[in-house]
GROMACS .gro file of C-alpha atoms in nm:
model
  233
    1GLN     CA    1  10.394   2.388  12.546
    2THR     CA    2  10.622   2.246  12.268
    3PHE     CA    3  10.853   2.393  12.005
    4GLN     CA    4  11.067   2.268  11.729
    5CYS     CA    5  11.445   2.359  11.743
    6THR     CA    6  11.607   2.373  11.400
    7PRO     CA    7  11.974   2.413  11.307
    8SER     CA    8  12.119   2.764  11.307
    9LYS     CA    9  12.354   2.928  11.066
   10ALA     CA   10  12.484   3.156  11.347
   11HIS     CA   11  12.854   3.104  11.444
   12GLY     CA   12  12.814   3.175  11.809
   13PHE     CA   13  13.063   3.386  12.006
   14LEU     CA   14  13.424   3.472  11.912
   15ARG     CA   15  13.686   3.291  12.109
   16VAL     CA   16  14.058   3.237  12.119
   17ASP     CA   17  14.086   2.931  11.901
   18PRO     CA   18  14.106   2.608  12.131
   19LYS     CA   19  14.354   2.437  11.896
   20ASP     CA   20  14.577   2.740  11.826
   21PRO     CA   21  14.592   3.033  12.072
   22MET     CA   22  14.749   3.249  11.815
   23TYR     CA   23  14.423   3.284  11.625
   24PHE     CA   24  14.061   3.339  11.686
   25SER     CA   25  13.755   3.128  11.588
   26TRP     CA   26  13.378   3.135  11.636
   27GLN     CA   27  13.220   2.879  11.866
   28ASP     CA   28  13.120   2.656  11.574
   29GLY     CA   29  13.494   2.644  11.479
   30THR     CA   30  13.489   2.891  11.186
   31PHE     CA   31  13.821   3.070  11.157
   32PHE     CA   32  13.822   3.444  11.215
   33TYR     CA   33  14.103   3.680  11.118
   34PRO     CA   34  14.018   4.041  11.226
   35ILE     CA   35  14.074   4.301  10.944
   36GLY     CA   36  13.967   4.654  11.033
   37GLN     CA   37  14.026   4.975  11.214
   38MET     CA   38  13.929   5.195  11.504
   39LEU     CA   39  13.598   5.390  11.477
   40ARG     CA   40  13.646   5.580  11.801
   41SER     CA   41  13.360   5.813  11.750
   42PRO     CA   42  13.182   5.994  11.448
   43VAL     CA   43  13.423   6.289  11.432
   44ASP     CA   44  13.759   6.426  11.561
   45LEU     CA   45  13.788   6.799  11.584
   46ARG     CA   46  14.161   6.788  11.567
   47PRO     CA   47  14.297   6.770  11.213
   48PRO     CA   48  14.529   6.480  11.140
   49TYR     CA   49  14.777   6.710  10.963
   50PRO     CA   50  14.794   7.098  10.903
   51SER     CA   51  14.664   7.108  10.544
   52TRP     CA   52  14.377   6.868  10.602
   53LYS     CA   53  14.047   6.994  10.438
   54GLY     CA   54  13.817   6.707  10.532
   55ASP     CA   55  13.439   6.738  10.610
   56LEU     CA   56  13.371   6.678  10.978
   57HIS     CA   57  13.009   6.592  10.948
   58GLU     CA   58  12.944   6.736  11.300
   59GLY     CA   59  12.620   6.639  11.466
   60GLU     CA   60  12.570   6.334  11.240
   61GLY     CA   61  12.580   6.080  11.521
   62THR     CA   62  12.490   5.731  11.449
   63TYR     CA   63  12.423   5.822  11.073
   64ALA     CA   64  12.802   5.871  11.051
   65PHE     CA   65  12.850   5.521  11.186
   66ASP     CA   66  12.592   5.381  10.951
   67ARG     CA   67  12.783   5.527  10.653
   68MET     CA   68  13.126   5.424  10.777
   69MET     CA   69  13.034   5.069  10.882
   70GLU     CA   70  12.851   5.008  10.550
   71LYS     CA   71  13.157   5.126  10.350
   72LEU     CA   72  13.403   4.927  10.568
   73SER     CA   73  13.195   4.607  10.531
   74ALA     CA   74  13.171   4.647  10.158
   75ASN     CA   75  13.550   4.664  10.135
   76GLY     CA   76  13.611   4.339  10.333
   77VAL     CA   77  13.641   4.488  10.682
   78ASN     CA   78  13.509   4.249  10.958
   79PHE     CA   79  13.630   4.424  11.280
   80ILE     CA   80  13.596   4.766  11.440
   81ARG     CA   81  13.695   4.917  11.778
   82VAL     CA   82  13.461   5.158  11.949
   83TRP     CA   83  13.517   5.390  12.253
   84MET     CA   84  13.263   5.455  12.520
   85GLY     CA   85  13.390   5.811  12.540
   86VAL     CA   86  13.159   6.061  12.708
   87TRP     CA   87  13.139   6.257  12.387
   88TRP     CA   88  12.994   5.960  12.204
   89VAL     CA   89  12.840   5.655  12.384
   90GLY     CA   90  12.958   5.709  12.741
   91LEU     CA   91  12.706   5.640  13.027
   92GLU     CA   92  12.816   5.877  13.314
   93ALA     CA   93  12.889   6.244  13.306
   94PRO     CA   94  12.782   6.557  13.492
   95ARG     CA   95  12.425   6.681  13.423
   96ASP     CA   96  12.552   6.993  13.245
   97TYR     CA   97  12.798   6.815  13.021
   98ALA     CA   98  12.545   6.729  12.751
   99PRO     CA   99  12.180   6.634  12.723
  100GLY     CA  100  12.092   6.282  12.859
  101TYR     CA  101  12.358   6.284  13.135
  102ASP     CA  102  12.254   6.292  13.500
  103GLY     CA  103  12.565   6.245  13.716
  104LEU     CA  104  12.728   5.954  13.885
  105GLY     CA  105  12.543   5.634  13.894
  106ARG     CA  106  12.275   5.745  13.645
  107TYR     CA  107  12.323   5.628  13.291
  108ASN     CA  108  12.266   5.807  12.969
  109MET     CA  109  11.988   5.607  12.792
  110ALA     CA  110  12.018   5.795  12.465
  111ASN     CA  111  12.388   5.701  12.443
  112ALA     CA  112  12.307   5.347  12.533
  113TRP     CA  113  12.065   5.336  12.250
  114LYS     CA  114  12.340   5.452  12.011
  115LEU     CA  115  12.556   5.164  12.111
  116ASP     CA  116  12.260   4.929  12.079
  117HIS     CA  117  12.227   5.055  11.721
  118ILE     CA  118  12.593   4.997  11.650
  119PHE     CA  119  12.566   4.637  11.759
  120ASP     CA  120  12.250   4.586  11.545
  121GLU     CA  121  12.432   4.723  11.242
  122ALA     CA  122  12.744   4.509  11.333
  123ARG     CA  123  12.523   4.201  11.323
  124ARG     CA  124  12.370   4.308  10.988
  125LEU     CA  125  12.704   4.380  10.826
  126GLY     CA  126  12.915   4.101  10.981
  127LEU     CA  127  13.140   4.316  11.195
  128ALA     CA  128  13.301   4.215  11.526
  129VAL     CA  129  13.329   4.488  11.781
  130LYS     CA  130  13.598   4.546  12.044
  131LEU     CA  131  13.440   4.782  12.301
  132ASN     CA  132  13.675   5.011  12.489
  133LEU     CA  133  13.535   5.100  12.827
  134ASN     CA  134  13.750   5.388  12.934
  135ASN     CA  135  13.996   5.637  12.801
  136HIS     CA  136  14.294   5.805  12.962
  137GLY     CA  137  14.161   6.162  12.933
  138GLN     CA  138  13.882   6.094  13.192
  139PHE     CA  139  14.143   6.083  13.462
  140THR     CA  140  14.405   6.336  13.383
  141ARG     CA  141  14.446   6.718  13.380
  142ASP     CA  142  14.725   6.694  13.118
  143ILE     CA  143  14.697   6.491  12.795
  144ASP     CA  144  14.356   6.503  12.635
  145HIS     CA  145  14.223   6.613  12.971
  146GLU     CA  146  13.860   6.540  13.060
  147TRP     CA  147  13.901   6.531  13.433
  148TYR     CA  148  13.704   6.855  13.493
  149GLU     CA  149  13.404   6.696  13.311
  150ASN     CA  150  13.417   6.374  13.504
  151CYS     CA  151  13.153   6.299  13.758
  152TYR     CA  152  13.398   6.124  13.996
  153ASN     CA  153  13.550   6.463  14.041
  154GLU     CA  154  13.443   6.637  14.363
  155MET     CA  155  13.369   6.952  14.155
  156ASN     CA  156  13.096   6.750  13.988
  157GLY     CA  157  12.952   6.583  14.302
  158GLY     CA  158  13.191   6.285  14.298
  159MET     CA  159  13.413   6.137  14.575
  160LEU     CA  160  13.779   6.214  14.442
  161LYS     CA  161  13.958   6.531  14.519
  162ALA     CA  162  13.994   6.767  14.221
  163SER     CA  163  14.374   6.754  14.255
  164ARG     CA  164  14.396   6.375  14.275
  165PRO     CA  165  14.227   6.198  13.978
  166TYR     CA  166  14.467   5.904  14.040
  167ASP     CA  167  14.276   5.813  14.358
  168PHE     CA  168  14.032   5.647  14.122
  169TRP     CA  169  14.249   5.332  14.121
  170THR     CA  170  14.222   5.284  14.500
  171ASN     CA  171  13.921   5.462  14.643
  172PRO     CA  172  13.661   5.214  14.768
  173GLU     CA  173  13.357   5.438  14.679
  174ALA     CA  174  13.494   5.487  14.329
  175LYS     CA  175  13.538   5.123  14.287
  176LYS     CA  176  13.178   5.059  14.404
  177TYR     CA  177  13.039   5.303  14.145
  178TYR     CA  178  13.263   5.168  13.871
  179ARG     CA  179  13.157   4.808  13.950
  180LYS     CA  180  12.797   4.906  13.906
  181ARG     CA  181  12.856   5.069  13.574
  182LEU     CA  182  13.042   4.757  13.456
  183ARG     CA  183  12.755   4.546  13.582
  184TYR     CA  184  12.520   4.742  13.361
  185VAL     CA  185  12.739   4.727  13.052
  186VAL     CA  186  12.758   4.349  13.087
  187ALA     CA  187  12.380   4.320  13.140
  188ARG     CA  188  12.311   4.533  12.832
  189TRP     CA  189  12.569   4.427  12.578
  190ALA     CA  190  12.732   4.095  12.668
  191TYR     CA  191  12.449   3.921  12.485
  192SER     CA  192  12.585   4.019  12.147
  193PRO     CA  193  12.797   3.755  11.950
  194GLU     CA  194  12.935   4.060  11.762
  195LEU     CA  195  13.112   4.172  12.086
  196MET     CA  196  13.461   4.037  12.029
  197ALA     CA  197  13.616   4.156  12.354
  198TRP     CA  198  13.599   4.406  12.644
  199GLU     CA  199  13.892   4.655  12.635
  200MET     CA  200  13.943   4.802  12.989
  201TRP     CA  201  14.139   5.114  12.887
  202ASN     CA  202  14.286   5.317  12.598
  203GLU     CA  203  14.640   5.445  12.678
  204VAL     CA  204  14.607   5.396  13.053
  205ASP     CA  205  14.969   5.494  13.097
  206LEU     CA  206  14.862   5.854  13.003
  207THR     CA  207  14.635   5.883  13.311
  208GLU     CA  208  14.766   6.131  13.574
  209GLY     CA  209  15.011   5.995  13.819
  210PHE     CA  210  15.031   5.655  13.646
  211ASP     CA  211  15.177   5.386  13.868
  212ALA     CA  212  15.218   5.054  13.689
  213GLN     CA  213  15.172   4.834  14.003
  214THR     CA  214  14.864   5.020  14.124
  215VAL     CA  215  14.702   5.003  13.781
  216ALA     CA  216  14.802   4.640  13.725
  217ASP     CA  217  14.631   4.554  14.072
  218TRP     CA  218  14.318   4.743  13.954
  219HIS     CA  219  14.314   4.549  13.631
  220ARG     CA  220  14.348   4.213  13.808
  221GLU     CA  221  14.052   4.307  14.032
  222PHE     CA  222  13.826   4.444  13.765
  223GLY     CA  223  13.936   4.219  13.489
  224GLY     CA  224  13.870   3.916  13.712
  225TRP     CA  225  13.540   4.050  13.817
  226LEU     CA  226  13.443   4.116  13.457
  227LYS     CA  227  13.541   3.771  13.346
  228LYS     CA  228  13.337   3.620  13.630
  229THR     CA  229  13.023   3.840  13.569
  230ASP     CA  230  13.004   3.814  13.188
  231PRO     CA  231  12.769   3.515  13.149
  232PHE     CA  232  12.897   3.452  12.792
  233LYS     CA  233  13.265   3.452  12.889
   0.00000   0.00000   0.00000
């Protein structure tokens, strides 16, 4: 079998610029300056200020992202930040949290498809994506608490005591399941040149019982593992 290879107009993957680490560039050397904003999820039920009268577009799902990404791109935006929150494109949650979830170690394929679609649209519109993998609420009973809907919680069949969400950072079984999830995330989305970076956590200091050294050790372990595992670096 033979084939003919022709030059590509694709820029490749985004990198810290090899000549100037204060900037980014594509693999082909094209300069990239990120201009954009966070698109955490389609809606936020909390009003930004008391007199706000906005339309929430509840239930719109990926159609909301289609609309927002198209409008952002038309106005010169080239970068967005997306959360893998369980209310949007998360993979693991208790079965009774929402349709498509099936507990620890079983991934929500409907949500995975939504993220597939976001990356497809990002390619079409020329948007780079920073993908946030975790948010603080998943492991706290205080600020933006989601611990009671977390499948690592013993109340939902997990291995962590309901009163100790902070054991996530050190529990060997929790680490095993989280490494499996990361492995799946890399296998499914690392291919995309539109993936600018993995972001391990949002506001990790707001997790319950936050200890800087323990959390730093976890990041060294999983950040290093992620860097080694991602075939496209």
